[in-house]
């Protein structure tokens, strides 16, 4: 089977000055993941490698450079899910892990449980040989400055602009047809300590089912949870374009009565899930997905989303 890879770096009001950096970040993530997939490597290795690159890049809200909570500390959440087994590894409330996706993978592969949080998760990290860092190592200067402004002004929305980058994610299908999806985040700026959003929750910020597709979400977590957005999109993928009534906004306006190909369906499903987010919760966000054949789909109702995928010709497409 032909491998496939899609990544995102968050759907928000990404400021003009961050656009190029977000595009480069997505391209670097595609390079990391594709160098594995194109040589016959596994989708799990590919999503991990892509997400590590995005976590290490301070332009995104994950790992180093995550948004700070109300106390001025980084608290990260991450998940990786296996589409063949429906098993997942999820972690939340991490303060001392440089690459939360690595710990999520360790939970998937080496833990009897599917989700670990805070101190317990960090203790498990030590047990499996993942080093703990000083929490201050995860704080970038830009986020410290943004947090100070936000905090002084009671977290007024006007101050979010300038650090509106988001959560990261990746979905991959490998040559063996294995499908994995992954999401990693620092959550929302000035969140209450202990707050966990959609990102590490199965079916909310991430879902993978080899019989349908894999999905990674971004946006306002409290709303994404309400519609279980990743699982909703995966269910729509299984149904296909003929089995559900696409809303007006999801249809291709130039060809309203058309029967769509699988590639069209992947895009239609992405739009439909985001449309549902807006309709049922009045919130904003976005998602990326691959169907079980590796066809990419993406959609967002925010001003911008950073994303990228490998085209059928093997080149990298990135956009913000
Ligand atoms: N969904 C994430 C959260 O609510 C934030 C984001 O996507 O940027 O934690």
Short mmCIF file of N, CA and C in Angstrom, two decimals, residues 167-320:
data_model
loop_
_atom_site.label_atom_id
_atom_site.label_comp_id
_atom_site.label_asym_id
_atom_site.label_seq_id
_atom_site.Cartn_x
_atom_site.Cartn_y
_atom_site.Cartn_z
N UNK A 167 -2.00 23.50 19.16
CA UNK A 167 -1.75 22.08 19.30
C UNK A 167 -1.16 21.50 18.01
N UNK A 168 -0.47 20.38 18.13
CA UNK A 168 0.08 19.71 16.94
C UNK A 168 -0.48 18.30 16.82
N UNK A 169 -0.38 17.76 15.60
CA UNK A 169 -0.87 16.39 15.41
C UNK A 169 -0.37 15.81 14.11
N UNK A 170 -0.49 14.50 14.00
CA UNK A 170 -0.08 13.79 12.78
C UNK A 170 -0.91 12.53 12.63
N UNK A 171 -1.18 12.17 11.39
CA UNK A 171 -1.85 10.90 11.07
C UNK A 171 -1.06 10.26 9.94
N UNK A 172 -0.80 8.96 10.06
CA UNK A 172 -0.01 8.27 9.02
C UNK A 172 -0.58 6.89 8.73
N UNK A 173 -0.46 6.50 7.46
CA UNK A 173 -0.71 5.12 7.04
C UNK A 173 0.60 4.63 6.44
N UNK A 174 1.04 3.43 6.82
CA UNK A 174 2.31 2.93 6.28
C UNK A 174 2.08 1.90 5.17
N UNK A 175 3.18 1.41 4.61
CA UNK A 175 3.11 0.50 3.46
C UNK A 175 2.36 -0.80 3.79
N UNK A 176 2.34 -1.14 5.09
CA UNK A 176 1.60 -2.35 5.52
C UNK A 176 0.13 -2.05 5.77
N UNK A 177 -0.26 -0.81 5.56
CA UNK A 177 -1.66 -0.42 5.78
C UNK A 177 -1.99 -0.10 7.23
N UNK A 178 -0.95 -0.02 8.08
CA UNK A 178 -1.20 0.32 9.50
C UNK A 178 -1.45 1.82 9.62
N UNK A 179 -2.41 2.15 10.48
CA UNK A 179 -2.84 3.56 10.64
C UNK A 179 -2.64 3.99 12.10
N UNK A 180 -1.98 5.14 12.29
CA UNK A 180 -1.81 5.72 13.63
C UNK A 180 -2.14 7.21 13.57
N UNK A 181 -2.71 7.71 14.66
CA UNK A 181 -2.95 9.15 14.79
C UNK A 181 -2.37 9.62 16.11
N UNK A 182 -1.93 10.89 16.16
CA UNK A 182 -1.31 11.42 17.37
C UNK A 182 -1.62 12.90 17.52
N UNK A 183 -1.73 13.33 18.78
CA UNK A 183 -1.98 14.74 19.08
C UNK A 183 -1.18 15.12 20.32
N UNK A 184 -0.64 16.34 20.35
CA UNK A 184 0.14 16.79 21.50
C UNK A 184 -0.10 18.28 21.71
N UNK A 185 -0.23 18.71 22.96
CA UNK A 185 -0.59 20.11 23.21
C UNK A 185 -0.09 20.60 24.56
N UNK A 186 0.05 21.93 24.65
CA UNK A 186 0.24 22.57 25.94
C UNK A 186 -1.07 23.12 26.46
N UNK A 187 -2.15 22.90 25.72
CA UNK A 187 -3.47 23.37 26.15
C UNK A 187 -3.65 24.86 25.92
N UNK A 188 -4.62 25.43 26.57
CA UNK A 188 -4.95 26.83 26.32
C UNK A 188 -4.22 27.75 27.30
N UNK A 189 -3.93 28.96 26.83
CA UNK A 189 -3.19 29.95 27.63
C UNK A 189 -3.96 30.30 28.91
N UNK A 190 -3.24 30.37 30.03
CA UNK A 190 -3.82 30.76 31.32
C UNK A 190 -4.92 29.80 31.79
N UNK A 191 -4.87 28.57 31.33
CA UNK A 191 -5.83 27.56 31.82
C UNK A 191 -5.60 27.36 33.32
N UNK A 192 -6.65 26.91 33.99
CA UNK A 192 -6.49 26.59 35.41
C UNK A 192 -5.53 25.41 35.53
N UNK A 193 -4.65 25.42 36.52
CA UNK A 193 -3.79 24.26 36.72
C UNK A 193 -4.65 23.00 36.89
N UNK A 194 -4.27 21.96 36.19
CA UNK A 194 -5.05 20.71 36.25
C UNK A 194 -6.06 20.57 35.14
N UNK A 195 -6.29 21.64 34.38
CA UNK A 195 -7.25 21.55 33.26
C UNK A 195 -6.71 20.60 32.18
N UNK A 196 -7.56 19.72 31.73
CA UNK A 196 -7.22 18.86 30.59
C UNK A 196 -8.25 19.13 29.51
N UNK A 197 -7.77 19.37 28.28
CA UNK A 197 -8.69 19.64 27.17
C UNK A 197 -9.00 18.36 26.40
N UNK A 198 -9.41 18.57 25.17
CA UNK A 198 -9.79 17.44 24.31
C UNK A 198 -8.62 16.59 23.85
N UNK A 199 -7.45 17.24 23.73
CA UNK A 199 -6.34 16.63 22.97
C UNK A 199 -6.00 15.20 23.37
N UNK A 200 -5.82 14.88 24.67
CA UNK A 200 -5.38 13.52 25.00
C UNK A 200 -6.55 12.55 25.19
N UNK A 201 -7.77 13.01 24.96
CA UNK A 201 -8.94 12.15 25.21
C UNK A 201 -9.32 11.38 23.94
N UNK A 202 -9.39 10.06 24.07
CA UNK A 202 -9.74 9.22 22.92
C UNK A 202 -11.08 9.66 22.35
N UNK A 203 -11.10 9.87 21.05
CA UNK A 203 -12.35 10.23 20.38
C UNK A 203 -12.58 11.73 20.33
N UNK A 204 -11.92 12.49 21.22
CA UNK A 204 -12.11 13.94 21.22
C UNK A 204 -11.02 14.60 20.38
N UNK A 205 -9.77 14.62 20.90
CA UNK A 205 -8.67 15.24 20.17
C UNK A 205 -7.97 14.30 19.21
N UNK A 206 -8.30 13.02 19.26
CA UNK A 206 -7.61 12.04 18.41
C UNK A 206 -8.43 10.77 18.33
N UNK A 207 -8.39 10.14 17.17
CA UNK A 207 -9.01 8.82 17.03
C UNK A 207 -8.39 8.12 15.82
N UNK A 208 -8.28 6.81 15.92
CA UNK A 208 -7.78 6.03 14.77
C UNK A 208 -8.49 4.70 14.75
N UNK A 209 -9.05 4.37 13.61
CA UNK A 209 -9.71 3.08 13.41
C UNK A 209 -9.41 2.67 11.96
N UNK A 210 -8.68 1.58 11.80
CA UNK A 210 -8.25 1.18 10.46
C UNK A 210 -9.41 0.91 9.52
N UNK A 211 -10.59 0.65 10.05
CA UNK A 211 -11.72 0.40 9.18
C UNK A 211 -12.39 1.71 8.74
N UNK A 212 -11.92 2.84 9.26
CA UNK A 212 -12.55 4.11 8.91
C UNK A 212 -11.51 5.17 8.54
N UNK A 213 -10.64 5.51 9.51
CA UNK A 213 -9.61 6.52 9.27
C UNK A 213 -9.05 7.03 10.58
N UNK A 214 -8.09 7.94 10.47
CA UNK A 214 -7.46 8.53 11.66
C UNK A 214 -7.62 10.03 11.64
N UNK A 215 -7.76 10.62 12.85
CA UNK A 215 -8.09 12.04 12.96
C UNK A 215 -7.29 12.68 14.10
N UNK A 216 -6.83 13.92 13.90
CA UNK A 216 -6.25 14.72 14.98
C UNK A 216 -6.89 16.10 14.95
N UNK A 217 -7.35 16.55 16.12
CA UNK A 217 -8.12 17.81 16.18
C UNK A 217 -7.33 18.92 16.86
N UNK A 218 -7.80 20.13 16.68
CA UNK A 218 -7.26 21.31 17.34
C UNK A 218 -8.36 22.34 17.49
N UNK A 219 -8.21 23.23 18.48
CA UNK A 219 -9.21 24.26 18.68
C UNK A 219 -9.66 24.30 20.13
N UNK A 220 -10.82 24.84 20.35
CA UNK A 220 -11.31 25.06 21.70
C UNK A 220 -11.75 23.73 22.32
N UNK A 221 -10.89 23.23 23.22
CA UNK A 221 -11.05 21.86 23.71
C UNK A 221 -12.39 21.56 24.37
N UNK A 222 -12.90 22.54 25.13
CA UNK A 222 -14.15 22.29 25.85
C UNK A 222 -15.31 22.07 24.87
N UNK A 223 -15.20 22.64 23.69
CA UNK A 223 -16.25 22.42 22.67
C UNK A 223 -16.01 21.14 21.89
N UNK A 224 -14.75 20.88 21.56
CA UNK A 224 -14.42 19.66 20.80
C UNK A 224 -14.88 18.42 21.57
N UNK A 225 -14.73 18.46 22.89
CA UNK A 225 -15.18 17.33 23.72
C UNK A 225 -16.68 17.11 23.57
N UNK A 226 -17.43 18.21 23.47
CA UNK A 226 -18.91 18.08 23.42
C UNK A 226 -19.36 17.25 22.24
N UNK A 227 -18.68 17.39 21.12
CA UNK A 227 -19.13 16.62 19.94
C UNK A 227 -18.21 15.43 19.64
N UNK A 228 -17.31 15.14 20.59
CA UNK A 228 -16.40 13.98 20.42
C UNK A 228 -15.88 14.01 18.97
N UNK A 229 -15.22 15.10 18.64
CA UNK A 229 -15.04 15.45 17.23
C UNK A 229 -14.22 14.41 16.43
N UNK A 230 -13.16 13.87 17.01
CA UNK A 230 -12.34 12.93 16.24
C UNK A 230 -13.12 11.65 15.92
N UNK A 231 -13.86 11.16 16.91
CA UNK A 231 -14.65 9.93 16.67
C UNK A 231 -15.81 10.24 15.71
N UNK A 232 -16.37 11.42 15.85
CA UNK A 232 -17.46 11.81 14.94
C UNK A 232 -16.96 11.80 13.50
N UNK A 233 -15.77 12.39 13.28
CA UNK A 233 -15.22 12.42 11.92
C UNK A 233 -14.90 11.00 11.44
N UNK A 234 -14.38 10.18 12.32
CA UNK A 234 -14.06 8.80 11.94
C UNK A 234 -15.34 8.04 11.56
N UNK A 235 -16.39 8.25 12.32
CA UNK A 235 -17.67 7.59 11.99
C UNK A 235 -18.20 8.07 10.63
N UNK A 236 -18.03 9.36 10.37
CA UNK A 236 -18.47 9.89 9.07
C UNK A 236 -17.65 9.26 7.94
N UNK A 237 -16.37 9.05 8.19
CA UNK A 237 -15.53 8.41 7.16
C UNK A 237 -16.02 7.01 6.86
N UNK A 238 -16.41 6.29 7.91
CA UNK A 238 -16.90 4.93 7.69
C UNK A 238 -18.19 4.95 6.87
N UNK A 239 -19.04 5.91 7.19
CA UNK A 239 -20.32 5.98 6.49
C UNK A 239 -20.14 6.31 5.01
N UNK A 240 -19.12 7.12 4.72
CA UNK A 240 -18.91 7.53 3.33
C UNK A 240 -19.91 8.59 2.93
N UNK A 241 -19.69 9.16 1.77
CA UNK A 241 -20.47 10.34 1.37
C UNK A 241 -21.94 10.02 1.12
N UNK A 242 -22.25 8.78 0.75
CA UNK A 242 -23.64 8.48 0.40
C UNK A 242 -24.50 8.15 1.61
N UNK A 243 -23.85 7.80 2.72
CA UNK A 243 -24.62 7.29 3.85
C UNK A 243 -25.04 8.37 4.84
N UNK A 244 -24.53 9.58 4.69
CA UNK A 244 -25.00 10.64 5.58
C UNK A 244 -25.32 11.87 4.75
N UNK A 245 -26.16 12.68 5.32
CA UNK A 245 -26.65 13.85 4.60
C UNK A 245 -25.68 15.00 4.82
N UNK A 246 -24.86 15.29 3.84
CA UNK A 246 -23.91 16.38 3.99
C UNK A 246 -24.64 17.71 4.08
N UNK A 247 -24.20 18.52 5.02
CA UNK A 247 -24.83 19.82 5.17
C UNK A 247 -24.42 20.72 4.00
N UNK A 248 -25.16 21.78 3.83
CA UNK A 248 -24.91 22.71 2.72
C UNK A 248 -23.46 23.17 2.69
N UNK A 249 -22.92 23.52 3.89
CA UNK A 249 -21.59 24.11 3.92
C UNK A 249 -20.50 23.10 3.60
N UNK A 250 -20.80 21.80 3.66
CA UNK A 250 -19.78 20.79 3.37
C UNK A 250 -19.72 20.46 1.90
N UNK A 251 -20.80 20.76 1.18
CA UNK A 251 -20.83 20.38 -0.23
C UNK A 251 -19.94 21.28 -1.06
N UNK A 252 -19.48 20.73 -2.15
CA UNK A 252 -18.75 21.54 -3.11
C UNK A 252 -19.78 22.41 -3.83
N UNK A 253 -19.74 23.75 -3.61
CA UNK A 253 -20.77 24.61 -4.16
C UNK A 253 -20.80 24.59 -5.69
N UNK A 254 -19.64 24.25 -6.31
CA UNK A 254 -19.60 24.26 -7.77
C UNK A 254 -20.25 23.01 -8.37
N UNK A 255 -20.50 22.01 -7.51
CA UNK A 255 -21.02 20.74 -8.03
C UNK A 255 -21.92 20.08 -6.97
N UNK A 256 -23.05 20.73 -6.65
CA UNK A 256 -23.83 20.32 -5.49
C UNK A 256 -24.39 18.90 -5.54
N UNK A 257 -24.67 18.38 -6.69
CA UNK A 257 -25.30 17.06 -6.74
C UNK A 257 -24.32 15.93 -7.01
N UNK A 258 -23.02 16.25 -6.91
CA UNK A 258 -22.04 15.29 -7.37
C UNK A 258 -21.89 14.07 -6.47
N UNK A 259 -21.54 12.93 -7.07
CA UNK A 259 -21.11 11.76 -6.30
C UNK A 259 -19.61 11.86 -6.15
N UNK A 260 -19.12 11.74 -4.95
CA UNK A 260 -17.72 12.06 -4.75
C UNK A 260 -16.84 10.83 -4.74
N UNK A 261 -15.57 11.04 -5.09
CA UNK A 261 -14.57 9.98 -4.99
C UNK A 261 -14.16 9.87 -3.53
N UNK A 262 -13.35 8.83 -3.22
CA UNK A 262 -12.89 8.66 -1.84
C UNK A 262 -12.10 9.88 -1.39
N UNK A 263 -11.29 10.45 -2.31
CA UNK A 263 -10.49 11.62 -1.94
C UNK A 263 -11.40 12.80 -1.61
N UNK A 264 -12.47 12.98 -2.41
CA UNK A 264 -13.43 14.06 -2.12
C UNK A 264 -14.11 13.81 -0.78
N UNK A 265 -14.45 12.54 -0.54
CA UNK A 265 -15.17 12.21 0.69
C UNK A 265 -14.34 12.58 1.92
N UNK A 266 -13.03 12.32 1.87
CA UNK A 266 -12.18 12.66 3.01
C UNK A 266 -12.27 14.16 3.31
N UNK A 267 -12.25 14.98 2.27
CA UNK A 267 -12.36 16.43 2.48
C UNK A 267 -13.76 16.81 2.97
N UNK A 268 -14.78 16.19 2.39
CA UNK A 268 -16.16 16.50 2.79
C UNK A 268 -16.40 16.14 4.26
N UNK A 269 -15.85 15.01 4.67
CA UNK A 269 -16.01 14.58 6.06
C UNK A 269 -15.35 15.59 7.01
N UNK A 270 -14.13 16.01 6.67
CA UNK A 270 -13.44 16.99 7.51
C UNK A 270 -14.29 18.25 7.65
N UNK A 271 -14.84 18.71 6.54
CA UNK A 271 -15.67 19.93 6.59
C UNK A 271 -16.93 19.70 7.40
N UNK A 272 -17.51 18.53 7.25
CA UNK A 272 -18.75 18.25 7.96
C UNK A 272 -18.53 18.23 9.48
N UNK A 273 -17.42 17.65 9.91
CA UNK A 273 -17.14 17.58 11.35
C UNK A 273 -16.93 18.98 11.92
N UNK A 274 -16.20 19.83 11.19
CA UNK A 274 -15.97 21.19 11.67
C UNK A 274 -17.26 22.01 11.61
N UNK A 275 -18.06 21.75 10.59
CA UNK A 275 -19.36 22.42 10.51
C UNK A 275 -20.21 22.08 11.74
N UNK A 276 -20.17 20.82 12.13
CA UNK A 276 -20.93 20.38 13.30
C UNK A 276 -20.42 21.06 14.58
N UNK A 277 -19.11 21.24 14.66
CA UNK A 277 -18.52 21.94 15.82
C UNK A 277 -19.11 23.34 15.93
N UNK A 278 -19.14 24.05 14.80
CA UNK A 278 -19.69 25.40 14.80
C UNK A 278 -21.18 25.41 15.11
N UNK A 279 -21.89 24.47 14.47
CA UNK A 279 -23.35 24.46 14.60
C UNK A 279 -23.81 24.10 16.02
N UNK A 280 -23.19 23.10 16.60
CA UNK A 280 -23.67 22.59 17.89
C UNK A 280 -23.02 23.28 19.09
N UNK A 281 -21.82 23.87 18.91
CA UNK A 281 -21.14 24.46 20.08
C UNK A 281 -20.79 25.94 19.87
N UNK A 282 -20.96 26.42 18.64
CA UNK A 282 -20.60 27.81 18.29
C UNK A 282 -19.12 28.10 18.56
N UNK A 283 -18.32 27.06 18.52
CA UNK A 283 -16.89 27.24 18.80
C UNK A 283 -16.07 27.04 17.53
N UNK A 284 -14.78 27.32 17.66
CA UNK A 284 -13.90 27.22 16.50
C UNK A 284 -12.83 26.15 16.71
N UNK A 285 -12.38 25.63 15.58
CA UNK A 285 -11.33 24.61 15.62
C UNK A 285 -11.09 24.05 14.25
N UNK A 286 -10.36 22.97 14.22
CA UNK A 286 -10.06 22.33 12.95
C UNK A 286 -9.60 20.91 13.16
N UNK A 287 -9.38 20.21 12.05
CA UNK A 287 -8.88 18.83 12.15
C UNK A 287 -8.16 18.44 10.87
N UNK A 288 -7.32 17.41 11.02
CA UNK A 288 -6.74 16.73 9.87
C UNK A 288 -7.17 15.27 9.95
N UNK A 289 -7.20 14.59 8.79
CA UNK A 289 -7.55 13.18 8.82
C UNK A 289 -6.96 12.46 7.60
N UNK A 290 -6.85 11.15 7.73
CA UNK A 290 -6.60 10.27 6.59
C UNK A 290 -7.67 9.20 6.64
N UNK A 291 -8.26 8.88 5.49
CA UNK A 291 -9.18 7.74 5.50
C UNK A 291 -8.34 6.44 5.46
N UNK A 292 -9.00 5.30 5.47
CA UNK A 292 -8.26 4.04 5.60
C UNK A 292 -7.37 3.76 4.38
N UNK A 293 -7.65 4.47 3.27
CA UNK A 293 -6.80 4.33 2.08
C UNK A 293 -5.67 5.35 2.06
N UNK A 294 -5.67 6.25 3.05
CA UNK A 294 -4.63 7.27 3.10
C UNK A 294 -4.99 8.57 2.40
N UNK A 295 -6.25 8.74 2.00
CA UNK A 295 -6.66 10.01 1.39
C UNK A 295 -6.75 11.09 2.47
N UNK A 296 -6.11 12.26 2.24
CA UNK A 296 -6.11 13.30 3.27
C UNK A 296 -7.35 14.19 3.24
N UNK A 297 -7.72 14.67 4.41
CA UNK A 297 -8.78 15.67 4.53
C UNK A 297 -8.38 16.65 5.62
N UNK A 298 -8.82 17.88 5.49
CA UNK A 298 -8.56 18.88 6.54
C UNK A 298 -9.62 19.95 6.45
N UNK A 299 -9.90 20.60 7.58
CA UNK A 299 -10.88 21.70 7.58
C UNK A 299 -10.68 22.51 8.86
N UNK A 300 -11.08 23.77 8.82
CA UNK A 300 -11.03 24.62 10.02
C UNK A 300 -12.01 25.76 9.84
N UNK A 301 -12.56 26.26 10.96
CA UNK A 301 -13.42 27.43 10.89
C UNK A 301 -12.79 28.61 11.63
N UNK A 302 -11.50 28.50 11.93
CA UNK A 302 -10.71 29.58 12.49
C UNK A 302 -10.13 30.39 11.32
N UNK A 303 -9.59 31.58 11.60
CA UNK A 303 -8.98 32.32 10.49
C UNK A 303 -7.88 31.52 9.79
N UNK A 304 -7.11 30.75 10.55
CA UNK A 304 -6.02 29.99 9.94
C UNK A 304 -5.81 28.65 10.64
N UNK A 305 -5.23 27.72 9.91
CA UNK A 305 -4.70 26.48 10.51
C UNK A 305 -3.38 26.17 9.81
N UNK A 306 -2.39 25.75 10.58
CA UNK A 306 -1.11 25.30 9.99
C UNK A 306 -1.23 23.81 9.71
N UNK A 307 -0.95 23.41 8.47
CA UNK A 307 -1.07 21.99 8.15
C UNK A 307 -0.18 21.65 6.95
N UNK A 308 0.02 20.38 6.75
CA UNK A 308 0.80 19.94 5.60
C UNK A 308 0.57 18.46 5.35
N UNK A 309 0.71 18.05 4.11
CA UNK A 309 0.58 16.63 3.80
C UNK A 309 1.48 16.28 2.61
N UNK A 310 1.69 14.99 2.43
CA UNK A 310 2.50 14.52 1.31
C UNK A 310 1.53 14.23 0.17
N UNK A 311 1.77 14.85 -0.96
CA UNK A 311 0.85 14.69 -2.10
C UNK A 311 1.04 13.30 -2.73
N UNK A 312 0.11 12.92 -3.60
CA UNK A 312 0.23 11.61 -4.25
C UNK A 312 1.52 11.53 -5.08
N UNK A 313 2.03 12.67 -5.53
CA UNK A 313 3.29 12.69 -6.28
C UNK A 313 4.51 12.63 -5.38
N UNK A 314 4.31 12.66 -4.06
CA UNK A 314 5.44 12.53 -3.13
C UNK A 314 6.06 13.85 -2.72
N UNK A 315 5.43 14.99 -3.11
CA UNK A 315 6.00 16.27 -2.66
C UNK A 315 5.25 16.75 -1.42
N UNK A 316 5.87 17.72 -0.74
CA UNK A 316 5.28 18.22 0.51
C UNK A 316 4.44 19.47 0.22
N UNK A 317 3.20 19.45 0.65
CA UNK A 317 2.35 20.63 0.55
C UNK A 317 2.13 21.17 1.97
N UNK A 318 2.45 22.44 2.18
CA UNK A 318 2.16 23.04 3.49
C UNK A 318 1.40 24.34 3.28
N UNK A 319 0.59 24.69 4.26
CA UNK A 319 -0.18 25.94 4.17
C UNK A 319 -0.53 26.41 5.56
N UNK A 320 -0.82 27.71 5.66
CA UNK A 320 -1.30 28.30 6.92
C UNK A 320 -2.47 29.19 6.57
#
